[in-house]
Amino acid sequence: MKFKAFFTDDGIALLDKRFLPAMDKVGRVCHVYLTPTHAMLLHNLLGPTGTGPDGGGPQCVAQFAKDLLFREYSVSSRNGNRVAFAVDVALLHRALRSALAVHAQSPAAGDASAAIQVKLVNKLPAGSRSASPFLTFETKGARSAVVQDVPISRPLSRSDVERLQAALDSAQELPQTLVQVPDLPQLQSLVDRLKNVGDLLTVAVTQYGDLHLHVATSLVTVGSEFRKLRILGVRATAPVGDQNLSASTRTDMAIERGEALSVQVNMKHLAKSLQCHLAKPDCTFYGIAAGGACLTVIFQYFIPGTRLTDKSISFYCRLPVLDPGS
């Protein structure tokens, strides 16, 4: 299997300033998945989901059209020209930033001919008798060319690539109702306060555009709600008589009418997903999958200078549910 490409200036800036810092906060290791049309950073798609005391951790997917990140992009393998491997996100980011620093010193910086090259190689490490795979960055500076090798896992087998693709396909199913959170830092501040109360968070999304979050213990129940949010998908009109009821009563009644879903998630998982604000999305939506299968967080990006969705970027998280939900 082979992979070689040259970074675009916009692509390498996106990874350096936005997506690698965000992915590093979600988890130390991620999979890089390369196909003929897309490059992806995937966290926990092959890991356990919904099992164990913490539900296996959130899944996170950052998908880019190849032309956004690279030019002269070439990937080939016997797995349908798909290549996947695991890498330490911090090491990957460190190599990328170092390559950028060297590249900035080049008199030809900005020229296509001076672009940073990345490729898969097998090398014999010092003191080893067998070759190991690396993701190699080659950069031309003012006086020298610099090569940096990032150790990676053995490329995934055909069966593991198929598992990864199947997990990716299943993760792309959208909830019926999504509500937009207008202020992600405000939500992060709320979750930081709720973490001091308990470890389990109940999240409810209604078809009226309401997002409810609360933590309950044997001594206290603390929560907050965001009302009349922007809705994507299935929506309903809130009954007039519900306006004077408490948030918990309104939510319970909406669930009984089939106009809301509620799930319970690990507080740490939600806090991790909120770190994705480092990728600077233009909009953030929350929704609950059919049957309360998971809590989905979708980050939307606009084409610069417009309010049109940038379809070359797809970024979302799926949080495992600790309780079957309502």
Coordinates of C-alpha atoms in Angstrom, one line a residue:
M1 CA 0.0 0.0 0.0
K2 CA 1.2 3.5 -0.8
F3 CA 0.3 7.1 0.1
K4 CA 1.9 10.3 -1.0
A5 CA 0.6 13.9 -1.2
F6 CA 1.5 17.6 -0.9
F7 CA -0.4 19.7 1.7
T8 CA -2.3 22.8 0.5
D9 CA -1.7 25.9 2.6
D10 CA -5.3 26.0 3.8
G11 CA -5.4 22.3 4.5
I12 CA -2.3 22.3 6.7
A13 CA -3.5 25.4 8.6
L14 CA -6.9 23.7 9.3
L15 CA -5.1 20.7 10.8
D16 CA -2.6 22.7 12.8
K17 CA -4.8 25.4 14.2
R18 CA -8.1 23.6 14.5
F19 CA -8.6 19.9 14.1
L20 CA -5.4 18.3 15.6
P21 CA -5.7 20.4 18.8
A22 CA -9.4 19.3 19.1
M23 CA -8.7 15.6 18.4
D24 CA -5.8 15.6 20.9
K25 CA -8.2 16.7 23.6
V26 CA -10.7 13.9 22.7
G27 CA -8.1 11.1 22.8
R28 CA -4.3 10.5 22.6
V29 CA -4.5 8.1 19.6
C30 CA -6.7 8.3 16.5
H31 CA -6.9 6.5 13.2
V32 CA -6.0 8.2 10.0
Y33 CA -8.2 6.8 7.2
L34 CA -7.3 7.6 3.6
T35 CA -9.6 6.8 0.7
P36 CA -9.6 7.9 -3.0
T37 CA -11.9 10.8 -2.2
H38 CA -11.4 11.7 1.5
A39 CA -8.9 11.9 4.4
M40 CA -10.2 11.3 7.9
L41 CA -9.2 11.5 11.5
L42 CA -11.3 8.9 13.5
H43 CA -11.4 8.4 17.3
N44 CA -12.7 5.3 18.9
L45 CA -14.6 3.9 15.9
L46 CA -13.1 0.5 16.4
G47 CA -13.2 0.7 20.2
P48 CA -15.9 -0.6 22.5
T49 CA -19.1 1.4 22.5
G50 CA -21.8 1.3 25.1
T51 CA -19.9 -1.2 27.3
G52 CA -18.1 -0.9 30.6
P53 CA -18.4 1.7 33.3
D54 CA -17.8 4.6 31.0
G55 CA -19.6 3.3 27.9
G56 CA -16.3 3.0 25.9
G57 CA -15.9 6.7 25.3
P58 CA -17.1 9.1 22.6
Q59 CA -16.6 8.4 18.9
C60 CA -15.3 11.4 16.9
V61 CA -15.1 11.8 13.1
A62 CA -13.3 14.6 11.2
Q63 CA -13.7 14.0 7.4
F64 CA -12.2 16.2 4.7
A65 CA -12.4 16.2 0.9
K66 CA -9.0 15.3 -0.3
D67 CA -8.6 18.5 -2.4
L68 CA -9.1 20.6 0.8
L69 CA -6.1 19.1 2.5
F70 CA -3.9 18.0 -0.4
R71 CA -2.8 18.3 -4.0
E72 CA -1.2 15.6 -6.1
Y73 CA -2.9 13.1 -3.7
S74 CA -2.2 9.5 -4.4
V75 CA -3.3 6.5 -2.3
S76 CA -3.4 2.8 -3.4
S77 CA -3.9 -0.5 -1.7
R78 CA -5.5 -3.9 -2.2
N79 CA -8.3 -2.8 0.1
G80 CA -10.1 -0.7 -2.6
N81 CA -7.3 1.9 -2.5
R82 CA -8.1 2.6 1.2
V83 CA -5.4 2.8 3.9
A84 CA -5.9 3.2 7.6
F85 CA -3.4 3.3 10.6
A86 CA -3.3 4.5 14.1
V87 CA -1.1 7.4 15.2
D88 CA -0.4 9.4 18.3
V89 CA -2.1 12.8 17.8
A90 CA 0.4 14.8 19.8
L91 CA 3.3 13.4 17.8
L92 CA 1.5 14.0 14.5
H93 CA 0.8 17.6 15.5
R94 CA 4.4 18.2 16.7
A95 CA 5.8 17.0 13.4
L96 CA 3.3 19.1 11.4
R97 CA 4.2 22.3 13.4
S98 CA 7.9 21.6 13.0
A99 CA 7.4 21.1 9.2
L100 CA 5.5 24.4 9.1
A101 CA 8.3 26.2 10.9
V102 CA 10.9 25.0 8.5
H103 CA 8.7 25.7 5.5
A104 CA 8.2 29.3 6.7
Q105 CA 11.9 29.9 6.4
S106 CA 12.0 28.9 2.8
P107 CA 12.3 31.8 0.3
A108 CA 9.8 29.9 -1.9
A109 CA 7.2 29.5 0.9
G110 CA 3.8 29.8 -0.6
D111 CA 4.9 28.3 -4.0
A112 CA 3.4 25.0 -5.0
S113 CA 6.9 23.6 -5.6
A114 CA 7.8 24.2 -2.0
A115 CA 4.8 22.5 -0.5
I116 CA 5.2 20.1 2.4
Q117 CA 5.1 16.5 1.3
V118 CA 3.7 13.6 3.4
K119 CA 4.0 9.9 2.6
L120 CA 4.0 6.4 4.0
V121 CA 7.3 4.7 4.3
N122 CA 8.9 1.6 5.8
K123 CA 12.2 2.2 7.6
L124 CA 14.6 0.2 9.7
P125 CA 14.9 1.9 13.1
A126 CA 18.3 2.0 14.8
G127 CA 18.9 -1.2 16.7
S128 CA 16.0 -3.0 15.0
R129 CA 16.1 -6.0 12.7
S130 CA 12.8 -5.4 11.0
A131 CA 11.4 -2.4 9.2
S132 CA 8.6 -0.3 10.8
P133 CA 6.0 2.0 9.2
F134 CA 6.2 5.8 9.5
L135 CA 4.3 8.8 8.2
T136 CA 7.1 11.0 6.8
F137 CA 7.1 14.7 6.4
E138 CA 9.6 16.3 3.9
T139 CA 10.1 20.0 4.0
K140 CA 12.6 22.3 2.1
G141 CA 13.9 25.1 4.2
A142 CA 16.2 28.0 3.2
R143 CA 19.4 26.0 3.5
S144 CA 18.4 22.4 3.9
A145 CA 15.7 19.8 3.5
V146 CA 14.2 18.3 6.7
V147 CA 12.7 14.9 7.0
Q148 CA 10.6 13.9 10.0
D149 CA 9.3 10.5 10.7
V150 CA 6.2 9.9 12.8
P151 CA 5.8 6.3 14.0
I152 CA 2.4 4.7 13.2
S153 CA 0.8 1.3 13.7
R154 CA 0.9 -1.4 11.0
P155 CA -1.7 -0.4 8.4
L156 CA -5.0 -2.1 9.2
S157 CA -5.9 -5.4 7.6
R158 CA -8.6 -5.7 5.0
S159 CA -11.1 -7.0 7.6
D160 CA -10.3 -4.1 10.0
V161 CA -10.6 -1.6 7.2
E162 CA -14.0 -3.1 6.4
R163 CA -15.0 -2.8 10.1
L164 CA -13.8 0.8 10.1
Q165 CA -15.9 1.6 7.0
A166 CA -18.9 -0.1 8.4
A167 CA -18.6 1.8 11.7
L168 CA -18.2 5.1 9.7
D169 CA -21.3 4.3 7.6
S170 CA -23.4 3.6 10.7
A171 CA -22.2 6.7 12.4
Q172 CA -23.5 9.0 9.6
E173 CA -27.2 8.4 10.3
L174 CA -28.6 11.6 11.6
P175 CA -31.1 12.0 14.5
Q176 CA -34.6 13.0 13.4
T177 CA -34.4 16.3 15.4
L178 CA -31.3 18.5 15.8
V179 CA -31.2 21.7 17.9
Q180 CA -28.6 24.4 17.5
V181 CA -26.7 25.5 20.6
P182 CA -25.9 29.2 20.0
D183 CA -23.1 29.6 22.6
L184 CA -20.8 26.6 22.9
P185 CA -18.5 28.3 25.5
Q186 CA -21.6 28.9 27.7
L187 CA -22.5 25.2 27.5
Q188 CA -19.0 24.3 28.3
S189 CA -19.1 26.5 31.4
L190 CA -22.4 24.9 32.5
V191 CA -21.0 21.4 32.1
D192 CA -17.9 22.4 34.1
R193 CA -20.2 23.4 37.0
L194 CA -22.4 20.3 36.7
K195 CA -19.3 18.1 36.9
N196 CA -19.0 19.1 40.5
V197 CA -22.4 17.7 41.3
G198 CA -22.4 14.2 39.7
D199 CA -20.9 12.0 37.0
L200 CA -24.1 11.2 35.0
L201 CA -25.9 13.8 32.9
T202 CA -29.4 13.5 31.6
V203 CA -29.9 15.2 28.2
A204 CA -33.3 15.7 26.6
V205 CA -34.0 17.2 23.1
T206 CA -37.5 18.2 22.2
Q207 CA -39.1 18.8 18.8
Y208 CA -40.0 22.3 20.1
G209 CA -36.3 23.4 20.0
D210 CA -35.5 22.8 23.7
L211 CA -32.3 21.3 25.1
H212 CA -32.5 20.2 28.7
L213 CA -29.5 19.1 30.8
H214 CA -29.6 18.0 34.5
V215 CA -27.7 16.1 37.1
A216 CA -29.5 14.3 39.9
T217 CA -28.1 12.8 43.1
S218 CA -29.8 11.6 46.3
L219 CA -29.5 15.1 47.7
V220 CA -30.0 17.5 44.9
T221 CA -31.0 17.9 41.3
V222 CA -29.3 20.7 39.3
G223 CA -29.8 21.5 35.6
S224 CA -30.4 24.1 32.9
E225 CA -32.3 24.4 29.7
F226 CA -31.9 26.2 26.4
R227 CA -35.3 27.0 24.8
K228 CA -36.6 27.9 21.4
L229 CA -33.4 26.9 19.6
R230 CA -33.1 26.6 15.9
I231 CA -34.3 23.2 14.7
L232 CA -33.2 21.0 11.8
G233 CA -35.4 18.0 11.0
V234 CA -38.7 17.0 12.6
R235 CA -40.3 19.7 14.7
A236 CA -43.6 20.3 16.5
T237 CA -45.5 23.1 18.1
A238 CA -45.3 23.2 21.9
P239 CA -48.8 23.1 23.5
V240 CA -49.8 26.5 24.9
G241 CA -50.7 25.0 28.3
D242 CA -47.2 23.8 28.8
Q243 CA -45.6 27.3 29.0
N244 CA -46.2 27.7 32.8
L245 CA -45.0 24.2 33.8
S246 CA -41.6 23.4 35.1
A247 CA -38.8 22.3 32.7
S248 CA -38.8 18.7 34.0
T249 CA -42.6 18.5 33.8
R250 CA -42.7 19.9 30.2
T251 CA -39.9 17.5 29.2
D252 CA -41.7 14.5 30.7
M253 CA -44.9 15.4 28.9
A254 CA -43.1 15.9 25.6
I255 CA -41.5 12.4 26.0
E256 CA -45.0 10.9 26.6
R257 CA -46.3 12.6 23.5
G258 CA -43.4 11.2 21.4
E259 CA -42.1 14.7 20.8
A260 CA -38.8 14.4 22.8
L261 CA -36.1 11.9 23.6
S262 CA -34.0 11.7 26.8
V263 CA -30.7 9.8 27.4
Q264 CA -28.1 9.6 30.1
V265 CA -24.4 10.1 29.3
N266 CA -21.1 10.1 31.1
M267 CA -20.3 13.7 32.1
K268 CA -16.6 13.2 31.2
H269 CA -17.7 12.1 27.7
L270 CA -19.7 15.3 27.1
A271 CA -16.8 17.4 28.5
K272 CA -14.5 15.7 26.0
S273 CA -16.8 16.3 23.1
L274 CA -17.0 20.0 24.1
Q275 CA -13.3 20.3 23.6
C276 CA -14.1 20.1 19.9
H277 CA -14.8 23.8 20.0
L278 CA -11.1 24.1 19.5
A279 CA -11.8 23.3 15.8
K280 CA -13.8 26.5 15.7
P281 CA -17.1 25.3 14.1
D282 CA -19.5 27.9 12.8
C283 CA -22.6 26.1 14.3
T284 CA -23.1 23.2 16.7
F285 CA -26.2 20.9 16.8
Y286 CA -27.3 18.3 19.4
G287 CA -29.6 15.4 18.7
I288 CA -30.5 12.0 20.1
A289 CA -30.5 9.0 17.7
A290 CA -33.6 6.9 17.2
G291 CA -34.5 4.8 20.2
G292 CA -32.0 6.8 22.3
A293 CA -29.1 4.9 20.8
C294 CA -26.6 7.7 21.3
L295 CA -26.2 11.5 21.8
T296 CA -24.9 13.1 18.6
V297 CA -23.1 16.4 18.3
I298 CA -22.6 17.8 14.8
F299 CA -20.3 20.7 14.1
Q300 CA -21.1 22.7 11.0
Y301 CA -18.7 24.8 8.9
F302 CA -19.6 27.6 6.4
I303 CA -17.8 28.4 3.2
P304 CA -15.7 31.5 4.2
G305 CA -17.6 34.7 3.6
T306 CA -21.0 33.0 3.2
R307 CA -23.7 31.2 5.2
L308 CA -23.5 28.2 2.9
T309 CA -22.5 24.8 4.4
D310 CA -18.9 23.8 3.5
K311 CA -19.5 20.2 2.3
S312 CA -15.8 19.5 2.1
I313 CA -15.7 19.3 6.0
S314 CA -17.7 16.9 8.2
F315 CA -17.1 16.9 11.9
Y316 CA -19.2 15.1 14.6
C317 CA -19.1 13.1 17.8
R318 CA -21.3 10.3 19.1
L319 CA -21.6 9.8 22.8
P320 CA -22.5 6.3 24.1
V321 CA -25.6 6.2 26.3
L322 CA -25.4 4.7 29.8
D323 CA -29.1 4.4 30.2
P324 CA -31.5 3.1 27.4
G325 CA -33.2 6.5 27.6
S326 CA -36.9 7.3 27.2

